[in-house]
XYZ file of C-alpha atoms in Angstrom:
583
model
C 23.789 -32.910 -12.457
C 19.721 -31.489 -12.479
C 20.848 -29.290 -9.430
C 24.187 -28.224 -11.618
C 22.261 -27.045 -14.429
C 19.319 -25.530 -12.485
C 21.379 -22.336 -12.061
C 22.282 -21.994 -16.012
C 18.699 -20.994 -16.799
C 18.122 -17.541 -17.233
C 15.000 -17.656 -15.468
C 16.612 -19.223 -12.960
C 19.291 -16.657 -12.685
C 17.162 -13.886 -12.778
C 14.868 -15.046 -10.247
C 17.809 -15.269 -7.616
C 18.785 -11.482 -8.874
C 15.934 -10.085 -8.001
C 15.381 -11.997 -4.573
C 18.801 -9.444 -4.127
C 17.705 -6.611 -5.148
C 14.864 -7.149 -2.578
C 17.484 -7.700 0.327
C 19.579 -5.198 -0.591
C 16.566 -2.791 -0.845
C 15.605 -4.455 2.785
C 19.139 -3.851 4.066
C 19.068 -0.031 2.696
C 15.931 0.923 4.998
C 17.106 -1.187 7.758
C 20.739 1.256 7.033
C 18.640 4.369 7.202
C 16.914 3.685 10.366
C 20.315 2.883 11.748
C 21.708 6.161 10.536
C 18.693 7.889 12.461
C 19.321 6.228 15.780
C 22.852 6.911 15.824
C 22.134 10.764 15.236
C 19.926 10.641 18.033
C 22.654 8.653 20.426
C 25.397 11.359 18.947
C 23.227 14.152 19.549
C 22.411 12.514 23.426
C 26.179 12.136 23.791
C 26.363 16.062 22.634
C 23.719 16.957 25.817
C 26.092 15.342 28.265
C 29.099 17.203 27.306
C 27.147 20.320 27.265
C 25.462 19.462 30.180
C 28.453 18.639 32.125
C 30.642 21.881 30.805
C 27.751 23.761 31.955
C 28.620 22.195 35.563
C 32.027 23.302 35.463
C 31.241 27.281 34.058
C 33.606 29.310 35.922
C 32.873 32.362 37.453
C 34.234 34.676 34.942
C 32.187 32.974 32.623
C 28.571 32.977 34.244
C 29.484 36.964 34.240
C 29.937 36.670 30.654
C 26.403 35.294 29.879
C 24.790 37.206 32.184
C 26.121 40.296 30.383
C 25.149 38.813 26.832
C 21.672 38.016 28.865
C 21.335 41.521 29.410
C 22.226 42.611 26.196
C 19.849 40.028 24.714
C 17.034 41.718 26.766
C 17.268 45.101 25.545
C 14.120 46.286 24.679
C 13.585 49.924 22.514
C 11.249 52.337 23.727
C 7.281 53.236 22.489
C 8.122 56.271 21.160
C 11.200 55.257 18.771
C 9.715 54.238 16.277
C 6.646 56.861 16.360
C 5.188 57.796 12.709
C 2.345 59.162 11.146
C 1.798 55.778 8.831
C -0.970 53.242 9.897
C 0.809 50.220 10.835
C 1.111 47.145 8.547
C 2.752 43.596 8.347
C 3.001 43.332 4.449
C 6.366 41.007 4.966
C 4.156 38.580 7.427
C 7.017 38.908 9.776
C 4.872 39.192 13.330
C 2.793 36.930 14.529
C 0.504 36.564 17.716
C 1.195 40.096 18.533
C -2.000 41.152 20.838
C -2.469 37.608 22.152
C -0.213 34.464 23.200
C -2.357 31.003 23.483
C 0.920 29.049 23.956
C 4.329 28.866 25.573
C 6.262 30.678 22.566
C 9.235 28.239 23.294
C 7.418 25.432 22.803
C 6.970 25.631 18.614
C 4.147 24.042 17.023
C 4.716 20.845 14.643
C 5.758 21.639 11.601
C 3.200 18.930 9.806
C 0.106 20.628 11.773
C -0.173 22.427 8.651
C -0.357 19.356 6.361
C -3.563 17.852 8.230
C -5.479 20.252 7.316
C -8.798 17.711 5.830
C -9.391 19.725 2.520
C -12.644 17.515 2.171
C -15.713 17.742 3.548
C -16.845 16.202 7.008
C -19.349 13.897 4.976
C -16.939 12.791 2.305
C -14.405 11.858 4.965
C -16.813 9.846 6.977
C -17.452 7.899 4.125
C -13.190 6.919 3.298
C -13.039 6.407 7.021
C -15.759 3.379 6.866
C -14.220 2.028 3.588
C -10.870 1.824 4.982
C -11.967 0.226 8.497
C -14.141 -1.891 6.792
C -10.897 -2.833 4.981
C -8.693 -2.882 7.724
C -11.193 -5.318 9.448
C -11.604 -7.894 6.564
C -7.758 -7.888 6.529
C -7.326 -9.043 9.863
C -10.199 -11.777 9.005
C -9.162 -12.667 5.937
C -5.344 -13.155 7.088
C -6.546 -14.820 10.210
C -7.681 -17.781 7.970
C -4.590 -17.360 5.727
C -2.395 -18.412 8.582
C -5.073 -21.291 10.420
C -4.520 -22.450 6.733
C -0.963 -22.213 7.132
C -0.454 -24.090 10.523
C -2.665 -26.631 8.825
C 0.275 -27.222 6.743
C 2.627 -28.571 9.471
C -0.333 -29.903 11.752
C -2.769 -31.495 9.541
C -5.266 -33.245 12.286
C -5.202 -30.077 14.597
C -9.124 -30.039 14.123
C -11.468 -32.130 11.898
C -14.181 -29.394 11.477
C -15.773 -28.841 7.877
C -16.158 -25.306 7.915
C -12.299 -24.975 8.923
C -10.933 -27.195 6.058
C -8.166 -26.288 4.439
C -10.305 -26.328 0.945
C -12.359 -24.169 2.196
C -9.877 -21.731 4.574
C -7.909 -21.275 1.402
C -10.757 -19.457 -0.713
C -11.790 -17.404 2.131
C -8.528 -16.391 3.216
C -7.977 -15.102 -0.815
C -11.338 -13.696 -1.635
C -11.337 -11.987 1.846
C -8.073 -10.080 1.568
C -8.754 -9.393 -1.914
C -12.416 -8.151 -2.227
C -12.657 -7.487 0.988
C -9.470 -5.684 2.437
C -7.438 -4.632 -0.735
C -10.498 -3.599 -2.655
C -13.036 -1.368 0.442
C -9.152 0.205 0.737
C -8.686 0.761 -2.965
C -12.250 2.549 -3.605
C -12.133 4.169 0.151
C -9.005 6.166 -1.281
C -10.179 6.555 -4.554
C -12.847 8.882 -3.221
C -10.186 11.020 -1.810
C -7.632 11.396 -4.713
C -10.268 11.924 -7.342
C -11.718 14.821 -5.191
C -8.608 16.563 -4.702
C -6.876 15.868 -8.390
C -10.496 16.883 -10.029
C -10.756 20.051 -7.392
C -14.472 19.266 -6.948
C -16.759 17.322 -4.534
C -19.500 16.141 -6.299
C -20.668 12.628 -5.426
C -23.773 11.501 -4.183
C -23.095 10.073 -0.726
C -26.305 7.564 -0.451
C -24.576 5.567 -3.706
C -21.501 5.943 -1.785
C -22.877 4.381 1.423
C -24.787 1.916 -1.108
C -21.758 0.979 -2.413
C -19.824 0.554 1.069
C -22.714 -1.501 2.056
C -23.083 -3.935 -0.893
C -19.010 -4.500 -0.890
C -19.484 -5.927 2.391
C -22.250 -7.774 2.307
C -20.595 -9.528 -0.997
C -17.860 -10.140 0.845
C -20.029 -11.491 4.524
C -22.150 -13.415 2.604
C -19.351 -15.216 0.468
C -16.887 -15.842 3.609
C -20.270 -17.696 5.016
C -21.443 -19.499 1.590
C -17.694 -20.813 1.422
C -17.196 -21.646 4.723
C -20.105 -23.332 4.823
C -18.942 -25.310 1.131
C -21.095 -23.671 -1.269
C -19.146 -22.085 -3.917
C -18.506 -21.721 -7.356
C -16.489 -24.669 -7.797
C -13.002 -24.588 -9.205
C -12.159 -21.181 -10.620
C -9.657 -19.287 -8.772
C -10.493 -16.309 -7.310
C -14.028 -17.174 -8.637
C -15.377 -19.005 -5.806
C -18.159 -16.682 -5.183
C -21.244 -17.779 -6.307
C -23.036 -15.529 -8.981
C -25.440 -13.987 -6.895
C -22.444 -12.745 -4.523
C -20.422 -11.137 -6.961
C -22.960 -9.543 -8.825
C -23.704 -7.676 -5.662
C -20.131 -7.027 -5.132
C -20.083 -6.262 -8.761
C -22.897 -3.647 -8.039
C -21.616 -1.807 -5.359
C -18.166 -1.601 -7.503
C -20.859 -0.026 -10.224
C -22.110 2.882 -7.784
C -18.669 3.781 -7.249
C -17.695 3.882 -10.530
C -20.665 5.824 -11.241
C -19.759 8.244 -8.266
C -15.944 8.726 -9.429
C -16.790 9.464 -13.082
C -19.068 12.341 -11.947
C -16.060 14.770 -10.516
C -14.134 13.605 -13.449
C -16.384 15.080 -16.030
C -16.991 18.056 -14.216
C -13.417 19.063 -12.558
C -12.401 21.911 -12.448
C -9.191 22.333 -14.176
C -8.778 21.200 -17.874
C -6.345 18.024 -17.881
C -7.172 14.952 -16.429
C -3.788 14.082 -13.823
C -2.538 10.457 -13.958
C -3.769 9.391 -11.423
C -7.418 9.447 -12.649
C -6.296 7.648 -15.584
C -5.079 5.202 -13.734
C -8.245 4.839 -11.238
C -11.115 5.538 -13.630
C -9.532 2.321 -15.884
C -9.178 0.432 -12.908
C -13.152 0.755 -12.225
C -13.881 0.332 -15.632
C -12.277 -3.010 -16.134
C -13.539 -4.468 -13.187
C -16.674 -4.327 -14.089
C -16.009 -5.659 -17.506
C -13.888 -8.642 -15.624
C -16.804 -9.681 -13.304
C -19.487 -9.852 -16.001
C -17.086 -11.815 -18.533
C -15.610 -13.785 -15.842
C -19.107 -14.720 -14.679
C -21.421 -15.054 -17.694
C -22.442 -18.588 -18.769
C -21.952 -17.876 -22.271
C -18.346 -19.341 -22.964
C -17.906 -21.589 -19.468
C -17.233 -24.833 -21.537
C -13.949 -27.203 -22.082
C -11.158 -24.992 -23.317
C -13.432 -21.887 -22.995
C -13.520 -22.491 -19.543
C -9.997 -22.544 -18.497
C -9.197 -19.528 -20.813
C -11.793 -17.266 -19.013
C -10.177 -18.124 -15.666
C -6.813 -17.037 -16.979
C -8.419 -14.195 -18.212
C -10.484 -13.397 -15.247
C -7.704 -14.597 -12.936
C -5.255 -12.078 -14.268
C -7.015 -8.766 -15.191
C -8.547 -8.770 -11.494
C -5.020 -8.257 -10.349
C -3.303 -6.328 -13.614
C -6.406 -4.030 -13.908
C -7.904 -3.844 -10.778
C -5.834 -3.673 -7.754
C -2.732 -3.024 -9.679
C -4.277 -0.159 -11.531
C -5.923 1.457 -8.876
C -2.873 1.235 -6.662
C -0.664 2.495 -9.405
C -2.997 5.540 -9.783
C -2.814 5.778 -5.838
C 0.753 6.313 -5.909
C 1.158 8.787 -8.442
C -0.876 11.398 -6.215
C 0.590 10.320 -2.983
C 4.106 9.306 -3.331
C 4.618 13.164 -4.780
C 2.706 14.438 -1.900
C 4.575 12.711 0.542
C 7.625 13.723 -0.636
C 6.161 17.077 -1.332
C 8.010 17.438 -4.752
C 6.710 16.373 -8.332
C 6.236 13.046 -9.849
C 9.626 13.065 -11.713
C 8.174 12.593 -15.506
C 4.809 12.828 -16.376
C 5.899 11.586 -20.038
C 6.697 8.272 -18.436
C 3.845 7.657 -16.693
C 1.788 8.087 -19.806
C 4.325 5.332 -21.149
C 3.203 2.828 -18.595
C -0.343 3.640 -18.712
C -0.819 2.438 -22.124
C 1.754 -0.448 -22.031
C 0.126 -1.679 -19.381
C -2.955 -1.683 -21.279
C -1.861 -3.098 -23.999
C 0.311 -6.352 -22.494
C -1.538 -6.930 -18.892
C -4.674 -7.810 -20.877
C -3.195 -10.468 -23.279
C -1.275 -12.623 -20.530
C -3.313 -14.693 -18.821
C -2.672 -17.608 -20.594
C 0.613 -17.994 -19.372
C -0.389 -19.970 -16.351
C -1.663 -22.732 -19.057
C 1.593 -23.309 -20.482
C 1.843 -27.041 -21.974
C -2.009 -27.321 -21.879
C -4.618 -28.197 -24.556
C -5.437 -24.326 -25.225
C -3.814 -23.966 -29.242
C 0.113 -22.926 -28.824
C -0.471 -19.638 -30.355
C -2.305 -18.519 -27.613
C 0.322 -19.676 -24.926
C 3.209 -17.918 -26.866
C 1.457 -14.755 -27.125
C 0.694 -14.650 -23.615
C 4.557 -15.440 -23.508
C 5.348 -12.297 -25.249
C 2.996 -10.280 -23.552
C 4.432 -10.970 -20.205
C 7.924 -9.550 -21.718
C 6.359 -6.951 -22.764
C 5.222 -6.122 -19.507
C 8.576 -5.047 -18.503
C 7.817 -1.959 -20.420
C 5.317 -0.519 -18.312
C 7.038 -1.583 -15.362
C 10.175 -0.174 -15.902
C 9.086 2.894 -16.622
C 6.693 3.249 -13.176
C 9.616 1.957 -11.240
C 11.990 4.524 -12.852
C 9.761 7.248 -12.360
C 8.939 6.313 -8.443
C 12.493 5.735 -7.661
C 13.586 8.979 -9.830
C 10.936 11.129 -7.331
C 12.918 10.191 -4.219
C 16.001 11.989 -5.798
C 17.070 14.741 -3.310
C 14.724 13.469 -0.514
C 16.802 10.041 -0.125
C 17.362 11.450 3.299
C 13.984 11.118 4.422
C 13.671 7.561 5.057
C 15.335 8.048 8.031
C 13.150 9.586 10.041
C 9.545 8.806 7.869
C 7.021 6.207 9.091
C 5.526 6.240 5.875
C 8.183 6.223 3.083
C 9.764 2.816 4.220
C 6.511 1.507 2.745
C 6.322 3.313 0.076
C 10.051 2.416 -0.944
C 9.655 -1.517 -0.460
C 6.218 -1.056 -2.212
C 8.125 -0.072 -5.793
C 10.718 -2.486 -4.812
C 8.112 -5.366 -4.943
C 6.676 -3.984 -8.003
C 9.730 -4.501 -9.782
C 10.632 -7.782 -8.745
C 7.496 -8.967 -8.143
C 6.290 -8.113 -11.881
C 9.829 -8.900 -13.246
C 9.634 -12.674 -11.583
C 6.571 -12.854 -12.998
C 7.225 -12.534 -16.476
C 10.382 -14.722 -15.673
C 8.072 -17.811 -14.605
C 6.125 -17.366 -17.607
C 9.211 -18.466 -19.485
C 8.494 -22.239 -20.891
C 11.323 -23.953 -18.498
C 10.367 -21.847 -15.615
C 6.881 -22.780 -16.031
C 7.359 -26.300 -16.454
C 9.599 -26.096 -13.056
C 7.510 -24.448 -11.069
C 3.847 -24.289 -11.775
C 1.267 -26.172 -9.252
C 4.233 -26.009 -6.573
C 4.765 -23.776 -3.512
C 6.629 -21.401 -5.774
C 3.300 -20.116 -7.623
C 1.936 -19.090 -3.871
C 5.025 -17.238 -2.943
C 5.171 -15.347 -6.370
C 1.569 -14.554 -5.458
C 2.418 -13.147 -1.969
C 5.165 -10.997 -3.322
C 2.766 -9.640 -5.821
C -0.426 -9.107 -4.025
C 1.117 -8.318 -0.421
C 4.560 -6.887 -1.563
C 2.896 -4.686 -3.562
C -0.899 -4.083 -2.910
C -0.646 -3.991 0.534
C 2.445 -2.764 1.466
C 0.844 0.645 -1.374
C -2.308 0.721 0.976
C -0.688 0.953 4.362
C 1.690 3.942 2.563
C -1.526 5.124 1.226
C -3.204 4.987 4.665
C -0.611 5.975 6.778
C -0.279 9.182 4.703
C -4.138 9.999 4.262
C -5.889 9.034 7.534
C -3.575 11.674 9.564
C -4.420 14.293 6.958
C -8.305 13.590 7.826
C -8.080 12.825 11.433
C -5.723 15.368 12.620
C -4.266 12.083 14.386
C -0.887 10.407 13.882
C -0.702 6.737 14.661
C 2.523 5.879 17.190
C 5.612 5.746 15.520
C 7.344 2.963 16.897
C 4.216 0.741 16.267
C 4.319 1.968 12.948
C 7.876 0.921 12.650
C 7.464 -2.627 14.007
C 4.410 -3.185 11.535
C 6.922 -2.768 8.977
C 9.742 -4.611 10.584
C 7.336 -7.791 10.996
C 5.427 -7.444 7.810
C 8.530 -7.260 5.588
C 10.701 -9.777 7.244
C 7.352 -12.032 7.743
C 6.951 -11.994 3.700
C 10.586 -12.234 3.424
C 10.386 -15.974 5.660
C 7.569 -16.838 4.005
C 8.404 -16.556 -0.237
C 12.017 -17.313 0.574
C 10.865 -20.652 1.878
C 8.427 -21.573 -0.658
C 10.555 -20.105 -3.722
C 12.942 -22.926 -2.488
C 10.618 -25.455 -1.761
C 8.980 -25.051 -4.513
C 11.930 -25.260 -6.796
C 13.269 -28.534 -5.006
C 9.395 -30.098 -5.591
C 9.338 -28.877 -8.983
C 13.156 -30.463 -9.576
C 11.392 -34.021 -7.979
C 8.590 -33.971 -10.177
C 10.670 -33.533 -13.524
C 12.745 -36.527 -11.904
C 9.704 -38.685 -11.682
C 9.997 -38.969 -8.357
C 6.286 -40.188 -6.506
C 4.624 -37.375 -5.081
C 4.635 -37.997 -1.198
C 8.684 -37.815 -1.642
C 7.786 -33.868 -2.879
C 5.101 -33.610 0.032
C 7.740 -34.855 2.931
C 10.883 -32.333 1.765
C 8.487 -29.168 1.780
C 7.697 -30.131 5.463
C 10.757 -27.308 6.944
C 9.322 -24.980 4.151
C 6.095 -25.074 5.305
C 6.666 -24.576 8.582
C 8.919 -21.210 7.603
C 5.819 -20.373 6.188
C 3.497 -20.560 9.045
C 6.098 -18.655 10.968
C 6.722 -15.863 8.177
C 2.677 -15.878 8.442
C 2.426 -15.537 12.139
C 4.500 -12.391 11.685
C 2.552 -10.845 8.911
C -0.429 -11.720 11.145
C 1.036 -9.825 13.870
C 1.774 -6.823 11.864
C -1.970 -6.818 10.848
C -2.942 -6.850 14.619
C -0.673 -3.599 14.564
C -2.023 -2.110 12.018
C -5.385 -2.614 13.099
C -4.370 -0.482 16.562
C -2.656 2.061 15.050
C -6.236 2.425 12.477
C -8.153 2.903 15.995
C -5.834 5.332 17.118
C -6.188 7.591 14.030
C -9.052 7.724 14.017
C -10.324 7.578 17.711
C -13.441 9.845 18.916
C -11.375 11.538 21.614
C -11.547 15.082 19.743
C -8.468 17.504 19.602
C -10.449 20.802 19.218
C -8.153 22.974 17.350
C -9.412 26.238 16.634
C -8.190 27.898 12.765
C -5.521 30.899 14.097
C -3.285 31.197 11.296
C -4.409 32.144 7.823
C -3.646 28.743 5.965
C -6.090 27.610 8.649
C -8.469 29.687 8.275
C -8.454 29.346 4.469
C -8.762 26.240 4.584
C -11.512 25.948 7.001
C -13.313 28.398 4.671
C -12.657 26.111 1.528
C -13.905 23.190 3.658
C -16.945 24.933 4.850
C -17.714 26.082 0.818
C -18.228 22.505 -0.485
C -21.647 22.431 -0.119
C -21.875 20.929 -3.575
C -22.879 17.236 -2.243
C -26.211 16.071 -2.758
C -27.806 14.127 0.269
């Protein structure tokens, strides 16, 4: 009867809906890529038939092409088209016409063009380090997500202190999140503020300052919580104070650094983007210092700052940033506009508004007054303003270039990325709903919706991000069919792990409300949580892909490619001018 009326909750209901949407999305990429391959088997089949009618010419007909050869070949003359006027290309019509450096039938890649770097040698050293600084605390940080995870099914499989699961868990989270997502988030930062702003003017020693700071936060608190010293039971707040104000710091000489080419762009409006980034930095730093000051850590006090802290590191600081991200490069990528600037105003300011009064809604039926809880309640609804509107205007952006997914690396992540946002943020203000939350909070469920969020989302953005900037700096493209089976493994690795928790979860949550004892709950999420160990293994994999196709972007082995062509040489020149960086 319990199971019967599960389904007649909206939450419920809605929470299954949007699981579809997220296959279906799944299912349209995987549709796309088919599409490709059987162009390129059609095309194949073509080249045999041509091949093989080629075989059989007949005679007459070789003497016809040979004729149309010759005609082909007819060359005029110097003196027929003798004149007194200096000669001039003012169409651009000839190229290379006193000099060939390459077969001529042979045409260069269309995208050479595209990598031109547009930022100096110094800046882009600088993104480089943040991002494989990232990329490397990923692969740590992940690499204790999934111990974690096999500790799950095989509780005795070591008895080690420093490899417990209470303290793998915290390292796994603070790792991929101040470590990986965030180095990523402020490495690309430094690039889209240059280019939106039309300036370089940071000073690279805070830069480096800040790189170096981030990192040790993040060393020094992997160690310090490995080791069982740690700030006790905040979430996400397991750094000690002295860690995170260093972390904290380094954030601080960034978001010095950023607001300096803001103030003094060149062009008169501030794009979206910057909006979106220059918040981002600014509540961060706000979050930290109120999430860590002594002042209000007491009874209630206490457990509202976490749900405060909790929540505005992930609303306003990697979902911000990210958000900001993908206005700049999502357009880019699809080299066409962002569809309506209008709405992205919209969810700018909505997202301000609601993001910063929900974190209370993890608290629901706790001793913090009711008022609270329900506004947190609303807030979370009201969240669906802000997100609506980004997803419209991402999805809208694609119109006309639907076709591209077939044959991009990139926009497969970029298209699951909005995807997640959507469903992700939409099941989220679902489980704030009173029944939901009763249902499923402090069960499996809470760590899938997490995943979906912060890995659906954050991290599926920053490989988009990354696999459309690093080229552009590099002049290096990472292989495509790695690229493609990162994808492959990280989305159907996320897809076996939060399937298998959301049920799990539910079914635990289900027991509880039937009084049933607690080991009865532990025993039936066994199967689930050995889905999740092998949707993590995947995921883990992917990482390990990722991390190779990082080295070969940005390996030392130098393609020398002299500037020929005037966009080149432009360029070159622009790149050479931006001599405004201090030392």
């Amino acid at each position: 009867m319990a199971e019967s009326s599960l389904f007649n909750q909206t939450g419920i209901q809605l929470t299954l809906f949007l699981m579809l949407i997220i296959i279906i999305a799944g299912l349209t990429v995987l549709v796309f890529k088919f599409l490709s391959v059987y162009s390129a088997i059609l095309r194949r089949r073509e080249y045999l038939e041509a091949q093989k009618k080629i075989q059989e010419l007949s005679l007459s007909e070789i003497e016809e092409y040979q004729k149309r050869e010759a005609e082909l070949k007819f060359e005029l003359s110097e003196n027929e088209l003798s004149g007194i006027r200096p000669p001039a290309d003012e169409k651009g019509v000839v190229q290379n016409i006193n000099f060939v450096e390459e077969f001529r039938f042979f045409p260069n890649k269309r995208r050479t063009s595209s990598f031109v770097n547009y930022v100096s040698p110094q800046l882009t050293r600088l993104i480089l380090l943040f991002l494989g600084t990232a990329a490397f605390w990923l692969i740590i940080g992940t690499s204790f997500g999934l111990y974690a995870g096999i500790k799950y099914v095989a509780p005795d499989i070591d008895h080690i202190s420093w490899l417990s699961f209470g303290r793998l868990r915290p390292a796994h989270t603070n790792a991929v999140f101040w470590g990986w997502a965030s180095l990523a988030m402020v490495g690309l930062s430094y690039y889209v503020v240059t280019r939106v702003s039309n300036i370089e003017n940071y000073n690279l020693k805070l830069g480096y300052t800040s790189l170096i700071l981030m990192n040790i936060a993040v060393l020094s608190g992997t160690i310090s919580l490995l080791a069982g010293i740690n700030n006790g039971g905040g979430e996400y707040r397991e750094y000690i104070w002295p860690i995170m104000i260093t972390f904290g710091t380094g954030v601080a000489f960034s978001t010095y650094n950023l607001f300096k080419p803001v103030a003094e762009r060149l062009v008169k409006e501030i794009y979206i983007s910057n909006w979106y980034i220059i918040a981002g930095f600014m509540f961060i730093v706000i979050v930290i210092a109120v999430g860590y000051s002594p002042i209000w850590q007491d009874g209630m006090g206490e457990t509202i700052t976490q749900g405060y802290y909790m929540h505005q590191a992930i609303g306003m600081w990697f979902m911000m940033i990210n958000l900001g991200l993908m206005y700049y490069f999502l357009p880019q990528q699809l080299n066409k506009p962002i569809y309506s600037y209008s709405l992205g105003a919209l969810a700018f300011w909505t997202h301000i508004l609601f993001y910063t009064l929900i974190g209370t809604h993890h608290f629901i039926f706790s001793a913090i007054p009711w008022r609270l809880q329900t506004t947190a309640i609303i807030a979370s609804v009201g969240m669906l303003i802000p997100v609506a509107a980004g997803t419209t205007n991402f999805l809208l952006t694609f119109n006309n270039a639907w076709y591209q997914l077939k044959t991009s690396y990139t926009l497969p992540f970029y298209f699951m990325a909005i995807i997640f946002y959507f469903t992700g943020s939409f099941q989220g203000t679902v489980e704030a709903f009173r029944y939901t939350n009763l249902l499923w909070h402090f069960t499996d469920f809470t760590v899938s919706h997490s995943h979906l969020t912060m890995y659906g989302i954050i991290t599926f953005m920053l490989w988009a991000f990354s696999y459309t900037l690093i080229p552009r700096l590099t002049g290096k493209e990472p292989p495509k069919i790695l690229v493609g089976i990162h994808f492959w493994f990280a989305l159907l690795g996320l897809l076996m792990y939060v399937i298998a928790l959301m049920i799990g979860g539910t079914q635990t949550g289900l027991m509880w409300m039937k009084k049933k004892p607690f080991i009865d709950g532990v025993i039936n999420m066994f199967p689930f949580w050995l889905w999740r160990a092998i949707g993590g293994l995947f995921m883990w994999i992917s990482h390990l892909i990722f991390g190779y196709n990082f080295y070969k972007m940005v390996r030392l082995k130098e393609n020398i490619r002299i500037p020929r062509t005037p966009s080149e040489i432009l360029a070159a020149k622009k790149q050479f001018s931006n001599t405004d960086l201090h030392a």
